mmCIF file of C-alpha atoms in Angstrom:
data_model
loop_
_atom_site.group_PDB
_atom_site.id
_atom_site.type_symbol
_atom_site.label_atom_id
_atom_site.label_comp_id
_atom_site.label_asym_id
_atom_site.label_seq_id
_atom_site.Cartn_x
_atom_site.Cartn_y
_atom_site.Cartn_z
ATOM 1 C CA MET O 1 0.000 0.000 0.000
ATOM 2 C CA GLU O 2 1.302 3.403 -0.940
ATOM 3 C CA VAL O 3 2.181 5.591 2.032
ATOM 4 C CA ASN O 4 -0.766 7.920 2.600
ATOM 5 C CA HIS O 5 -1.098 11.218 4.402
ATOM 6 C CA PHE O 6 -2.181 9.641 7.658
ATOM 7 C CA ILE O 7 0.920 7.495 7.885
ATOM 8 C CA LEU O 8 3.015 10.582 7.260
ATOM 9 C CA ALA O 9 1.050 12.349 9.978
ATOM 10 C CA LEU O 10 1.709 9.583 12.496
ATOM 11 C CA ILE O 11 5.378 9.384 11.589
ATOM 12 C CA SER O 12 5.696 13.154 11.941
ATOM 13 C CA LEU O 13 3.884 13.148 15.269
ATOM 14 C CA SER O 14 6.050 10.307 16.558
ATOM 15 C CA CYS O 15 9.126 12.328 15.635
ATOM 16 C CA LEU O 16 7.745 15.339 17.455
ATOM 17 C CA PHE O 17 7.230 13.269 20.577
ATOM 18 C CA SER O 18 10.772 11.904 20.347
ATOM 19 C CA VAL O 19 12.528 15.294 20.285
ATOM 20 C CA SER O 20 13.245 15.124 24.003
ATOM 21 C CA ALA O 21 12.962 12.085 26.232
ATOM 22 C CA ASN O 22 13.055 14.288 29.308
ATOM 23 C CA ALA O 23 10.462 16.830 28.270
ATOM 24 C CA PRO O 24 8.129 15.483 25.570
ATOM 25 C CA PRO O 25 5.771 17.979 23.967
ATOM 26 C CA PRO O 26 2.195 18.006 25.264
ATOM 27 C CA LEU O 27 0.031 15.183 23.951
ATOM 28 C CA SER O 28 -2.805 17.625 23.617
ATOM 29 C CA ASN O 29 -0.869 19.902 21.268
ATOM 30 C CA ALA O 30 -2.551 19.723 17.901
ATOM 31 C CA SER O 31 -1.156 22.930 16.497
ATOM 32 C CA SER O 32 0.889 21.355 13.710
ATOM 33 C CA PRO O 33 -0.814 20.188 10.487
ATOM 34 C CA ALA O 34 0.369 16.619 11.082
ATOM 35 C CA SER O 35 -1.004 16.309 14.592
ATOM 36 C CA SER O 36 -4.205 18.142 13.667
ATOM 37 C CA GLU O 37 -4.856 15.700 10.857
ATOM 38 C CA LEU O 38 -4.230 12.743 13.120
ATOM 39 C CA TYR O 39 -6.444 13.930 15.954
ATOM 40 C CA ASP O 40 -9.207 14.877 13.501
ATOM 41 C CA MET O 41 -9.063 11.385 12.122
ATOM 42 C CA ILE O 42 -9.219 9.815 15.567
ATOM 43 C CA GLU O 43 -12.229 11.950 16.449
ATOM 44 C CA VAL O 44 -14.108 11.116 13.249
ATOM 45 C CA MET O 45 -13.446 7.391 13.583
ATOM 46 C CA SER O 46 -14.518 7.355 17.218
ATOM 47 C CA GLU O 47 -17.798 9.141 16.459
ATOM 48 C CA SER O 48 -18.740 7.694 13.079
ATOM 49 C CA PRO O 49 -20.834 4.480 13.119
ATOM 50 C CA SER O 50 -20.214 3.826 9.423
ATOM 51 C CA PRO O 51 -17.043 2.839 7.529
ATOM 52 C CA PHE O 52 -14.583 5.710 7.332
ATOM 53 C CA ALA O 53 -12.936 6.507 4.000
ATOM 54 C CA PHE O 54 -9.500 8.076 4.154
ATOM 55 C CA ASP O 55 -7.327 8.838 1.140
ATOM 56 C CA GLY O 56 -9.138 6.259 -0.963
ATOM 57 C CA THR O 57 -8.914 3.560 1.717
ATOM 58 C CA THR O 58 -12.014 2.340 3.548
ATOM 59 C CA LEU O 59 -11.380 1.834 7.248
ATOM 60 C CA GLU O 60 -14.237 -0.029 8.884
ATOM 61 C CA SER O 61 -12.666 -0.423 12.305
ATOM 62 C CA ILE O 62 -9.747 0.509 14.520
ATOM 63 C CA ASP O 63 -8.136 -2.783 13.451
ATOM 64 C CA ASP O 64 -8.125 -1.512 9.865
ATOM 65 C CA LEU O 65 -6.520 1.696 11.074
ATOM 66 C CA LEU O 66 -3.833 -0.201 12.968
ATOM 67 C CA SER O 67 -3.153 -2.293 9.866
ATOM 68 C CA ILE O 68 -1.898 0.757 7.945
ATOM 69 C CA LEU O 69 0.351 2.106 10.672
ATOM 70 C CA PRO O 70 3.983 2.587 9.635
ATOM 71 C CA GLY O 71 6.518 -0.182 10.130
ATOM 72 C CA GLY O 72 8.238 1.936 12.771
ATOM 73 C CA VAL O 73 5.521 0.996 15.268
ATOM 74 C CA ASP O 74 6.553 -2.253 16.942
ATOM 75 C CA PRO O 75 4.048 -5.084 16.279
ATOM 76 C CA ALA O 76 4.091 -5.934 19.999
ATOM 77 C CA LEU O 77 2.970 -2.399 20.828
ATOM 78 C CA GLN O 78 0.287 -2.564 18.148
ATOM 79 C CA GLN O 79 -0.993 -5.830 19.622
ATOM 80 C CA ILE O 80 -1.112 -4.539 23.196
ATOM 81 C CA CYS O 81 -2.685 -1.223 22.244
ATOM 82 C CA GLY O 82 -5.061 -2.999 19.894
ATOM 83 C CA ASN O 83 -6.641 -4.663 22.920
ATOM 84 C CA THR O 84 -7.489 -1.337 24.580
ATOM 85 C CA ASP O 85 -10.541 0.845 24.019
ATOM 86 C CA HIS O 86 -8.409 3.608 22.506
ATOM 87 C CA PRO O 87 -5.643 1.881 20.504
ATOM 88 C CA VAL O 88 -4.473 4.851 18.440
ATOM 89 C CA GLU O 89 -4.226 7.104 21.484
ATOM 90 C CA CYS O 90 -2.411 4.249 23.236
ATOM 91 C CA ILE O 91 0.279 4.158 20.563
ATOM 92 C CA ILE O 92 0.601 7.941 20.376
ATOM 93 C CA ALA O 93 0.815 8.330 24.152
ATOM 94 C CA THR O 94 3.178 5.497 25.035
ATOM 95 C CA MET O 95 5.733 5.638 22.223
ATOM 96 C CA PRO O 96 7.676 8.633 23.610
ATOM 97 C CA PHE O 97 7.917 7.044 27.057
ATOM 98 C CA LEU O 98 8.899 3.473 26.220
ATOM 99 C CA ASP O 99 12.249 2.320 27.594
ATOM 100 C CA GLU O 100 14.405 1.522 24.572
ATOM 101 C CA ASN O 101 16.294 -1.085 26.602
ATOM 102 C CA ALA O 102 13.186 -2.919 27.829
ATOM 103 C CA PRO O 103 11.137 -5.437 25.853
ATOM 104 C CA ILE O 104 7.727 -4.229 24.719
ATOM 105 C CA GLU O 105 5.331 -6.137 26.918
ATOM 106 C CA PRO O 106 2.231 -5.182 28.941
ATOM 107 C CA LEU O 107 4.239 -4.068 31.983
ATOM 108 C CA SER O 108 6.591 -1.793 30.026
ATOM 109 C CA VAL O 109 3.667 -0.321 28.065
ATOM 110 C CA LEU O 110 1.772 0.227 31.318
ATOM 111 C CA LYS O 111 4.728 2.109 32.804
ATOM 112 C CA ALA O 112 4.934 4.217 29.653
ATOM 113 C CA GLY O 113 1.198 4.854 29.850
ATOM 114 C CA ILE O 114 1.437 6.044 33.443
ATOM 115 C CA LYS O 115 4.294 8.374 32.491
ATOM 116 C CA ALA O 116 2.208 9.683 29.582
ATOM 117 C CA MET O 117 -0.713 10.188 31.951
ATOM 118 C CA ASP O 118 1.539 12.060 34.343
ATOM 119 C CA ASN O 119 2.840 14.260 31.518
ATOM 120 C CA GLN O 120 -0.636 15.050 30.179
ATOM 121 C CA THR O 121 -1.906 15.789 33.678
ATOM 122 C CA LYS O 122 0.952 18.195 34.367
ATOM 123 C CA ASN O 123 0.206 19.993 31.098
ATOM 124 C CA ALA O 124 -3.465 20.257 32.069
ATOM 125 C CA LEU O 125 -2.546 21.447 35.549
ATOM 126 C CA ALA O 126 -0.293 24.154 34.125
ATOM 127 C CA GLU O 127 -3.049 25.323 31.778
ATOM 128 C CA VAL O 128 -5.811 25.418 34.385
ATOM 129 C CA THR O 129 -3.534 27.179 36.880
ATOM 130 C CA LYS O 130 -2.762 29.799 34.261
ATOM 131 C CA LEU O 131 -6.488 30.311 33.644
ATOM 132 C CA SER O 132 -7.223 30.606 37.358
ATOM 133 C CA MET O 133 -4.583 33.335 37.733
ATOM 134 C CA ASP O 134 -5.645 35.258 34.644
ATOM 135 C CA PRO O 135 -7.196 38.569 35.789
ATOM 136 C CA THR O 136 -9.664 38.390 32.898
ATOM 137 C CA THR O 137 -11.119 35.089 34.136
ATOM 138 C CA PRO O 138 -14.549 35.721 35.722
ATOM 139 C CA LYS O 139 -14.426 35.331 39.494
ATOM 140 C CA THR O 140 -17.354 32.909 39.367
ATOM 141 C CA ILE O 141 -15.218 30.526 37.283
ATOM 142 C CA VAL O 142 -12.195 30.493 39.596
ATOM 143 C CA PRO O 143 -13.708 28.038 42.149
ATOM 144 C CA ILE O 144 -14.494 25.628 39.306
ATOM 145 C CA LEU O 145 -10.941 25.895 38.048
ATOM 146 C CA GLN O 146 -9.750 25.152 41.574
ATOM 147 C CA THR O 147 -11.780 21.949 41.448
ATOM 148 C CA CYS O 148 -9.896 21.061 38.272
ATOM 149 C CA ILE O 149 -6.590 21.787 39.989
ATOM 150 C CA ASP O 150 -7.562 19.435 42.812
ATOM 151 C CA VAL O 151 -8.559 16.776 40.280
ATOM 152 C CA TYR O 152 -5.238 16.924 38.457
ATOM 153 C CA ASN O 153 -3.263 16.832 41.696
ATOM 154 C CA SER O 154 -5.218 13.743 42.720
ATOM 155 C CA ILE O 155 -4.342 12.051 39.436
ATOM 156 C CA LEU O 156 -0.655 12.899 39.887
ATOM 157 C CA ASN O 157 -0.782 11.433 43.373
ATOM 158 C CA SER O 158 -2.389 8.245 42.080
ATOM 159 C CA ASP O 159 0.236 8.005 39.333
ATOM 160 C CA GLN O 160 3.008 7.860 41.916
ATOM 161 C CA LYS O 161 1.104 5.270 43.954
ATOM 162 C CA SER O 162 0.588 3.214 40.790
ATOM 163 C CA LEU O 163 4.322 3.185 40.093
ATOM 164 C CA GLU O 164 4.953 2.197 43.717
ATOM 165 C CA ALA O 165 2.438 -0.635 43.352
ATOM 166 C CA ILE O 166 4.309 -1.870 40.274
ATOM 167 C CA SER O 167 7.606 -1.790 42.163
ATOM 168 C CA ASN O 168 6.002 -3.751 45.015
ATOM 169 C CA HIS O 169 4.224 -6.160 42.627
ATOM 170 C CA ASN O 170 0.951 -5.220 44.305
ATOM 171 C CA LEU O 171 -1.819 -5.831 41.771
ATOM 172 C CA VAL O 172 -4.579 -4.900 44.210
ATOM 173 C CA GLN O 173 -3.128 -1.452 44.892
ATOM 174 C CA LEU O 174 -2.344 -0.986 41.199
ATOM 175 C CA SER O 175 -5.929 -1.750 40.166
ATOM 176 C CA THR O 176 -7.266 0.534 42.902
ATOM 177 C CA GLU O 177 -5.142 3.519 41.880
ATOM 178 C CA LEU O 178 -5.798 3.096 38.157
ATOM 179 C CA GLY O 179 -9.517 2.740 38.843
ATOM 180 C CA THR O 180 -9.500 5.837 41.028
ATOM 181 C CA ASN O 181 -8.135 7.868 38.137
ATOM 182 C CA VAL O 182 -11.037 6.804 35.938
ATOM 183 C CA GLU O 183 -13.317 8.612 38.389
ATOM 184 C CA ASN O 184 -10.923 11.494 39.025
ATOM 185 C CA VAL O 185 -10.638 12.540 35.384
ATOM 186 C CA LEU O 186 -14.382 13.229 35.217
ATOM 187 C CA GLY O 187 -14.249 15.754 38.061
ATOM 188 C CA CYS O 188 -13.208 18.841 36.117
ATOM 189 C CA ASP O 189 -15.726 18.452 33.314
ATOM 190 C CA ASN O 190 -18.505 17.570 35.756
ATOM 191 C CA ALA O 191 -17.831 20.755 37.732
ATOM 192 C CA PHE O 192 -18.319 22.833 34.600
ATOM 193 C CA LYS O 193 -21.419 20.874 33.589
ATOM 194 C CA GLN O 194 -22.989 21.534 36.981
ATOM 195 C CA ALA O 195 -22.440 25.236 36.346
ATOM 196 C CA LYS O 196 -23.952 24.782 32.856
ATOM 197 C CA LEU O 197 -20.687 25.855 31.253
ATOM 198 C CA GLU O 198 -18.393 24.274 28.695
ATOM 199 C CA SER O 199 -15.067 23.259 30.152
ATOM 200 C CA PRO O 200 -12.021 24.930 28.610
ATOM 201 C CA MET O 201 -10.162 21.739 29.541
ATOM 202 C CA LYS O 202 -12.417 19.318 27.659
ATOM 203 C CA ASP O 203 -9.948 18.503 24.867
ATOM 204 C CA MET O 204 -7.046 17.893 27.236
ATOM 205 C CA ASP O 205 -9.331 15.885 29.514
ATOM 206 C CA ALA O 206 -10.533 13.770 26.591
ATOM 207 C CA MET O 207 -6.988 12.652 25.756
ATOM 208 C CA LEU O 208 -6.224 12.171 29.444
ATOM 209 C CA ALA O 209 -9.340 10.049 29.879
ATOM 210 C CA SER O 210 -8.280 7.838 26.969
ATOM 211 C CA ILE O 211 -4.824 7.334 28.464
ATOM 212 C CA ILE O 212 -6.332 6.518 31.858
ATOM 213 C CA SER O 213 -8.785 4.047 30.338
ATOM 214 C CA ASN O 214 -5.980 2.329 28.452
ATOM 215 C CA THR O 215 -3.713 2.055 31.493
ATOM 216 C CA LEU O 216 -6.561 0.500 33.467
ATOM 217 C CA THR O 217 -7.192 -2.076 30.744
ATOM 218 C CA ILE O 218 -3.516 -2.964 30.437
ATOM 219 C CA GLY O 219 -2.940 -2.984 34.194
ATOM 220 C CA VAL O 220 -5.963 -5.111 35.070
ATOM 221 C CA ASP O 221 -6.247 -7.415 32.058
ATOM 222 C CA MET O 222 -2.688 -7.851 30.796
ATOM 223 C CA VAL O 223 -0.165 -7.341 33.599
ATOM 224 C CA HIS O 224 0.668 -10.325 35.783
ATOM 225 C CA PHE O 225 3.364 -10.294 38.472
#
């Protein structure tokens, strides 16, 4: 199959994420044409009930999408991510955080997923903190933003406990912390919904929720100590 624009988009995005192992760019950043195209495609495929045509190729499922990914994506990673609810986001999120010296297996992908979650949460925390300190932000919104700050701090706390659980081979604690984050990530958006407002964090939260969902699936269903 001839390389299409989507493959080029994924390759480009993977390169962007690999610029710095210590400080990867935000997962939510869709400012470049490549990343915008990729995220638009993910959104359309996730919402469309019918087969999705892209560049002359009909993609009827996520499996079809995974089948056209570039050869640079390890088949083991494709297989693990393919068993999550958000396989494309799984690949995008974990690739920059995988240990090059470790085999690609559920545990290493889980660790990478937790690091990606931590990174995305810190980006969200920085953004919501900036909004809360902006003098132009309505005072009625500030308490809601504080709720979001609390939510993100809770997720960061659970991330550290999850890594500790992995070190201690404690599956019960690991499942508890990963499950807690599934509830935590809803807190910011729910606070805005209760105020009948649209959350300015909804896009970042959507990616974060996908990462959290994937880490839970991998941690509960695939990791065995």
